[in-house]
Amino acid sequence: MKLFTLACVALSFSVHAELGVVKVSDFELEYEILGDGKHTVLLESGASAGLSDWDPIFNQISVHAKVIRYSRVGNGKSTSIKRHFSSLDYADYARELIAKLYIKEPVIIVAHSYGGNIARDFAVAYPQQIKGLLMLEPSSEHDIDIMRDIDLKRANREIAEVKLNDMSEGMSNNYLDFWSKRPLPNYPQIKDMPVTVIVSTKKFENPSNLFFSERARNMWGKHWQDWAGTFPKGRTVLTEKSGHYVQFDEPQLVVNELLLLMNKLQ
């Protein structure tokens, strides 16, 4: 009976997530770890997003790997602060977070939206600490180029609105981090590794802005196909079933693509 009780206790610990707060630089970051396996997956959220951004797929991923999700500074229950950070700043904090959590092996990064820029900066700055990359609707320094190519006047008006929203929030975001920089900064090519990009080409009857127009969606898909095509193990998945939040609209697609990427690392 005692052995049975101990086994039940061990099982209960194995299926429960590790929740905590860790000091990174001058900030406290909330995090959650679940699962075990050959691979460790780090989830990098979009702008102004916290742990809940990964609710639809967090548990599913934990069946196949150790998975970490966290809230960047200013988000969730992490240190509340309004200040401009660059994607490279966040990449540095992500690397320190991994070290504080005693993760020694290279990770697979799954990144959404603005998190894609953070993941790319991470891959350039810390190439030995990443072995695979899955990006969901990643933001790009070429977002505004697509808009301006379609309708320069309307694009500049909508970009100005984004700028005002970003400045009022006081946090790092697309405009402050890279849209405002022309000519563009030099974005080095990341190392050769398995890379997958899931891109929404969904058509909207009344798009909220130019970037979600049908022409922009097609240009958006082509942009990422060209980018992923530079990698021998690069893959682009175009979907019309998802909007910007692929992990909510098609969670199984994300999990399946992650498993395919993992298989390339065997």
Short mmCIF file of N, CA and C in Angstrom, two decimals, residues 111-174:
data_model
loop_
_atom_site.label_atom_id
_atom_site.label_comp_id
_atom_site.label_asym_id
_atom_site.label_seq_id
_atom_site.Cartn_x
_atom_site.Cartn_y
_atom_site.Cartn_z
N ALA A 111 7.64 30.55 -31.96
CA ALA A 111 7.42 31.98 -31.76
C ALA A 111 6.21 32.46 -32.55
N HIS A 112 5.46 33.37 -31.94
CA HIS A 112 4.28 33.95 -32.60
C HIS A 112 4.48 35.44 -32.80
N SER A 113 4.13 35.93 -33.99
CA SER A 113 4.07 37.35 -34.29
C SER A 113 5.39 38.04 -33.95
N TYR A 114 5.36 39.07 -33.08
CA TYR A 114 6.59 39.80 -32.71
C TYR A 114 7.63 38.87 -32.11
N GLY A 115 7.18 37.76 -31.51
CA GLY A 115 8.13 36.79 -30.98
C GLY A 115 9.05 36.23 -32.04
N GLY A 116 8.61 36.28 -33.31
CA GLY A 116 9.46 35.81 -34.40
C GLY A 116 10.71 36.64 -34.54
N ASN A 117 10.60 37.95 -34.36
CA ASN A 117 11.79 38.80 -34.40
C ASN A 117 12.72 38.51 -33.25
N ILE A 118 12.14 38.25 -32.09
CA ILE A 118 12.96 37.90 -30.92
C ILE A 118 13.69 36.58 -31.18
N ALA A 119 12.97 35.62 -31.74
CA ALA A 119 13.58 34.31 -32.03
C ALA A 119 14.71 34.43 -33.05
N ARG A 120 14.52 35.26 -34.06
CA ARG A 120 15.57 35.44 -35.06
C ARG A 120 16.79 36.11 -34.45
N ASP A 121 16.57 37.11 -33.59
CA ASP A 121 17.70 37.75 -32.91
C ASP A 121 18.41 36.76 -31.99
N PHE A 122 17.63 35.92 -31.33
CA PHE A 122 18.20 34.89 -30.46
C PHE A 122 19.10 33.96 -31.27
N ALA A 123 18.61 33.55 -32.45
CA ALA A 123 19.35 32.61 -33.28
C ALA A 123 20.67 33.19 -33.76
N VAL A 124 20.68 34.50 -34.01
CA VAL A 124 21.92 35.16 -34.45
C VAL A 124 22.89 35.34 -33.28
N ALA A 125 22.35 35.78 -32.14
CA ALA A 125 23.21 36.07 -30.98
C ALA A 125 23.69 34.82 -30.27
N TYR A 126 22.87 33.77 -30.26
CA TYR A 126 23.19 32.56 -29.49
C TYR A 126 22.97 31.31 -30.35
N PRO A 127 23.70 31.18 -31.43
CA PRO A 127 23.47 30.07 -32.37
C PRO A 127 23.66 28.68 -31.77
N GLN A 128 24.48 28.59 -30.74
CA GLN A 128 24.73 27.27 -30.13
C GLN A 128 23.62 26.86 -29.17
N GLN A 129 22.66 27.77 -28.92
CA GLN A 129 21.62 27.47 -27.95
C GLN A 129 20.25 27.26 -28.59
N ILE A 130 20.23 27.17 -29.92
CA ILE A 130 18.97 26.90 -30.62
C ILE A 130 19.23 25.87 -31.71
N LYS A 131 18.28 24.93 -31.85
CA LYS A 131 18.47 23.87 -32.85
C LYS A 131 17.31 23.75 -33.83
N GLY A 132 16.27 24.53 -33.63
CA GLY A 132 15.12 24.49 -34.53
C GLY A 132 14.22 25.68 -34.27
N LEU A 133 13.47 26.09 -35.30
CA LEU A 133 12.64 27.28 -35.17
C LEU A 133 11.32 27.08 -35.91
N LEU A 134 10.23 27.28 -35.18
CA LEU A 134 8.88 27.25 -35.75
C LEU A 134 8.24 28.61 -35.48
N MET A 135 7.91 29.35 -36.54
CA MET A 135 7.32 30.67 -36.38
C MET A 135 5.89 30.69 -36.89
N LEU A 136 5.00 31.28 -36.10
CA LEU A 136 3.58 31.39 -36.44
C LEU A 136 3.27 32.84 -36.76
N GLU A 137 2.93 33.10 -38.00
CA GLU A 137 2.60 34.46 -38.41
C GLU A 137 3.61 35.47 -37.85
N PRO A 138 4.90 35.27 -38.12
CA PRO A 138 5.91 36.16 -37.54
C PRO A 138 5.86 37.55 -38.15
N SER A 139 6.10 38.56 -37.33
CA SER A 139 6.21 39.90 -37.87
C SER A 139 7.51 40.01 -38.65
N SER A 140 7.56 40.98 -39.53
CA SER A 140 8.73 41.13 -40.39
C SER A 140 9.07 42.60 -40.56
N GLU A 141 10.33 42.90 -40.73
CA GLU A 141 10.75 44.27 -41.02
C GLU A 141 10.23 44.75 -42.37
N HIS A 142 9.69 43.81 -43.18
CA HIS A 142 9.16 44.16 -44.49
C HIS A 142 7.64 44.31 -44.49
N ASP A 143 7.01 44.26 -43.33
CA ASP A 143 5.55 44.43 -43.25
C ASP A 143 5.09 45.70 -43.97
N ILE A 144 5.73 46.81 -43.62
CA ILE A 144 5.27 48.08 -44.18
C ILE A 144 5.63 48.21 -45.65
N ASP A 145 6.66 47.50 -46.10
CA ASP A 145 6.99 47.53 -47.53
C ASP A 145 5.85 46.94 -48.35
N ILE A 146 5.27 45.86 -47.83
CA ILE A 146 4.13 45.23 -48.51
C ILE A 146 2.96 46.21 -48.59
N MET A 147 2.67 46.88 -47.49
CA MET A 147 1.56 47.83 -47.47
C MET A 147 1.81 48.99 -48.42
N ARG A 148 3.02 49.52 -48.40
CA ARG A 148 3.34 50.69 -49.23
C ARG A 148 3.35 50.34 -50.72
N ASP A 149 3.71 49.13 -51.04
CA ASP A 149 3.71 48.71 -52.44
C ASP A 149 2.29 48.69 -53.01
N ILE A 150 1.31 48.46 -52.15
CA ILE A 150 -0.08 48.38 -52.60
C ILE A 150 -0.72 49.76 -52.68
N ASP A 151 -0.56 50.56 -51.62
CA ASP A 151 -1.20 51.89 -51.58
C ASP A 151 -0.40 52.76 -50.61
N LEU A 152 0.52 53.55 -51.16
CA LEU A 152 1.46 54.31 -50.33
C LEU A 152 0.75 55.26 -49.38
N LYS A 153 -0.24 56.02 -49.87
CA LYS A 153 -0.92 57.02 -49.04
C LYS A 153 -1.68 56.35 -47.90
N ARG A 154 -2.45 55.33 -48.23
CA ARG A 154 -3.22 54.64 -47.19
C ARG A 154 -2.29 53.94 -46.21
N ALA A 155 -1.22 53.34 -46.73
CA ALA A 155 -0.28 52.64 -45.87
C ALA A 155 0.35 53.58 -44.86
N ASN A 156 0.78 54.73 -45.29
CA ASN A 156 1.42 55.69 -44.38
C ASN A 156 0.44 56.16 -43.31
N ARG A 157 -0.84 56.32 -43.68
CA ARG A 157 -1.85 56.72 -42.70
C ARG A 157 -2.05 55.63 -41.65
N GLU A 158 -2.14 54.37 -42.09
CA GLU A 158 -2.36 53.28 -41.14
C GLU A 158 -1.12 53.03 -40.29
N ILE A 159 0.05 53.19 -40.87
CA ILE A 159 1.30 53.02 -40.10
C ILE A 159 1.41 54.10 -39.03
N ALA A 160 0.98 55.32 -39.36
CA ALA A 160 1.00 56.41 -38.38
C ALA A 160 0.09 56.08 -37.19
N GLU A 161 -1.05 55.44 -37.46
CA GLU A 161 -1.95 55.05 -36.38
C GLU A 161 -1.29 54.01 -35.48
N VAL A 162 -0.58 53.06 -36.09
CA VAL A 162 0.15 52.06 -35.31
C VAL A 162 1.19 52.74 -34.43
N LYS A 163 1.89 53.71 -35.00
CA LYS A 163 2.93 54.43 -34.24
C LYS A 163 2.33 55.08 -33.00
N LEU A 164 1.20 55.76 -33.14
CA LEU A 164 0.57 56.43 -32.01
C LEU A 164 0.18 55.43 -30.93
N ASN A 165 -0.38 54.29 -31.34
CA ASN A 165 -0.77 53.26 -30.38
C ASN A 165 0.46 52.72 -29.66
N ASP A 166 1.52 52.48 -30.42
CA ASP A 166 2.74 51.94 -29.83
C ASP A 166 3.35 52.91 -28.82
N MET A 167 3.41 54.17 -29.18
CA MET A 167 4.00 55.16 -28.30
C MET A 167 3.18 55.32 -27.02
N SER A 168 1.86 55.22 -27.13
CA SER A 168 1.01 55.38 -25.95
C SER A 168 1.20 54.22 -24.99
N GLU A 169 1.47 53.03 -25.53
CA GLU A 169 1.70 51.86 -24.69
C GLU A 169 3.08 51.89 -24.05
N GLY A 170 4.05 52.51 -24.73
CA GLY A 170 5.38 52.64 -24.16
C GLY A 170 6.20 51.36 -24.19
N MET A 171 5.72 50.35 -24.89
CA MET A 171 6.43 49.07 -24.92
C MET A 171 7.02 48.83 -26.29
N SER A 172 7.97 47.90 -26.35
CA SER A 172 8.57 47.53 -27.62
C SER A 172 7.52 46.93 -28.53
N ASN A 173 7.64 47.21 -29.79
CA ASN A 173 6.63 46.79 -30.74
C ASN A 173 7.17 46.96 -32.14
N ASN A 174 6.35 46.64 -33.12
CA ASN A 174 6.81 46.65 -34.50
C ASN A 174 7.33 48.02 -34.94
#
